[in-house]
Amino acid sequence: MDIFRNGLKDKNLAYLDDVIVLSSTFEEHLENLRQVFDRLQHFKLYANRSKCNFVCLKVKYLGHYITNAGIEVDPAKIEAIVKIPPPKNTKQVQSFLQTCNWYRRFIPQFARIEQFHQVTNFLEVGTR
């Protein structure tokens, strides 16, 4: 995929067989699409037309939404976290903290949330 993206890295996101073309304007988007299609043709790769979406303002990608404002959390993921029952043992607490940590970049002042410090300190004491 790196060979495919060479020269396009600031214009698209790619993970396995998913490619998202990024653009600021419609004209730029058409040009970026042309470059991606040229690259696909050059490497004898194909896009499944039924799975393609073009000129989207919001795209779901790897559990997030990509928009013109940047990367946003999928509200369904947050709802799922809120519905997690309270942990009953150390392993469940660790699992919950890891899940929360995955979304830390979207939670303002995440590192200062006192309850996480208390639980983390408790886990560290409990594992000694």
Coordinates of C-alpha atoms in Angstrom, one line a residue:
M1 CA 0.0 0.0 0.0
D2 CA 2.9 2.4 0.6
I3 CA 4.0 2.1 -3.0
F4 CA 0.5 2.8 -4.1
R5 CA 0.3 5.9 -1.8
N6 CA 3.7 7.3 -2.7
G7 CA 3.1 10.9 -3.7
L8 CA -0.5 10.8 -2.5
K9 CA 0.1 10.6 1.3
D10 CA -1.3 14.0 2.1
K11 CA -4.3 13.4 -0.2
N12 CA -5.7 10.1 1.1
L13 CA -5.9 7.7 4.0
A14 CA -5.4 4.0 3.3
Y15 CA -5.7 0.9 5.6
L16 CA -5.7 -2.5 4.1
D17 CA -8.1 -2.3 1.2
D18 CA -9.9 0.9 2.2
V19 CA -8.9 4.2 0.6
I20 CA -10.3 7.6 1.5
V21 CA -9.5 10.5 -0.8
L22 CA -9.2 13.9 1.0
S23 CA -9.8 17.3 -0.6
S24 CA -10.6 20.9 0.3
T25 CA -12.6 21.8 -2.8
F26 CA -14.6 19.9 -5.3
E27 CA -12.1 20.6 -8.1
E28 CA -9.3 19.4 -5.9
H29 CA -11.3 16.3 -5.1
L30 CA -11.8 15.5 -8.7
E31 CA -8.1 15.8 -9.4
N32 CA -7.2 13.7 -6.3
L33 CA -9.7 11.0 -7.5
R34 CA -8.1 11.0 -10.9
Q35 CA -4.7 10.5 -9.4
V36 CA -5.9 7.6 -7.3
F37 CA -7.7 6.0 -10.3
D38 CA -4.5 6.4 -12.3
R39 CA -2.5 4.7 -9.6
L40 CA -5.1 1.9 -9.3
Q41 CA -4.8 1.3 -13.1
H42 CA -1.0 1.5 -13.0
F43 CA -0.8 -1.2 -10.3
K44 CA -3.6 -3.3 -11.9
L45 CA -5.8 -2.8 -8.9
Y46 CA -9.6 -2.5 -8.9
A47 CA -12.2 -0.7 -6.8
N48 CA -15.5 -2.4 -6.2
R49 CA -17.9 0.2 -7.5
S50 CA -20.7 -1.0 -5.2
K51 CA -18.5 -0.2 -2.2
C52 CA -17.4 3.2 -3.4
N53 CA -18.8 6.5 -2.2
F54 CA -17.8 9.8 -3.8
V55 CA -17.8 13.4 -2.7
C56 CA -18.9 12.7 0.9
L57 CA -18.8 15.2 3.7
K58 CA -18.7 12.5 6.4
V59 CA -17.2 9.0 6.1
K60 CA -17.2 6.3 8.7
Y61 CA -13.6 4.8 8.9
L62 CA -12.1 2.5 11.4
G63 CA -14.6 3.3 14.1
H64 CA -14.4 7.1 13.6
Y65 CA -15.9 9.7 11.3
I66 CA -13.7 11.7 9.0
T67 CA -15.2 15.1 8.3
N68 CA -14.0 18.5 7.1
A69 CA -13.6 19.4 10.8
G70 CA -11.3 16.4 11.3
I71 CA -11.7 13.1 13.1
E72 CA -14.7 12.5 15.2
V73 CA -15.8 9.7 17.4
D74 CA -18.7 7.5 16.3
P75 CA -21.5 8.2 18.7
A76 CA -22.5 4.6 18.7
K77 CA -19.1 3.7 20.2
I78 CA -19.5 6.1 23.0
E79 CA -23.0 4.8 23.7
A80 CA -21.6 1.3 23.9
I81 CA -19.0 2.4 26.4
V82 CA -21.6 4.1 28.5
K83 CA -23.7 0.9 28.6
I84 CA -20.8 -1.3 29.8
P85 CA -21.8 -2.7 33.2
P86 CA -19.5 -1.7 36.1
P87 CA -16.4 -3.9 36.2
K88 CA -16.4 -6.6 38.9
N89 CA -12.8 -7.7 38.9
T90 CA -9.3 -6.5 38.0
K91 CA -9.3 -7.9 34.5
Q92 CA -12.6 -6.1 33.7
V93 CA -11.3 -2.8 35.2
Q94 CA -8.2 -3.1 33.0
S95 CA -10.3 -3.8 29.9
F96 CA -12.5 -0.8 30.6
L97 CA -9.5 1.5 31.1
Q98 CA -8.0 0.3 27.8
T99 CA -11.3 1.0 26.1
C100 CA -11.4 4.5 27.5
N101 CA -7.8 5.1 26.7
W102 CA -8.5 4.3 23.0
Y103 CA -10.7 7.5 22.9
R104 CA -8.5 9.7 25.1
R105 CA -7.7 12.1 22.3
F106 CA -11.4 13.0 22.1
I107 CA -11.8 13.6 25.9
P108 CA -10.6 17.0 27.0
Q109 CA -8.2 16.8 30.0
F110 CA -8.4 13.0 30.0
A111 CA -5.1 12.7 31.9
R112 CA -6.5 14.8 34.7
I113 CA -9.6 12.7 35.4
E114 CA -9.1 11.8 39.0
Q115 CA -11.1 8.7 39.0
F116 CA -8.8 7.1 36.4
H117 CA -5.8 8.0 38.6
Q118 CA -7.4 6.4 41.6
V119 CA -8.3 3.2 39.7
T120 CA -4.9 3.0 38.1
N121 CA -3.1 3.4 41.5
F122 CA -5.4 0.8 43.0
L123 CA -4.5 -1.6 40.1
E124 CA -0.8 -0.9 40.6
V125 CA -1.0 -1.6 44.3
G126 CA -3.0 -4.7 43.8
T127 CA -0.5 -6.2 41.3
R128 CA 2.5 -5.8 43.6

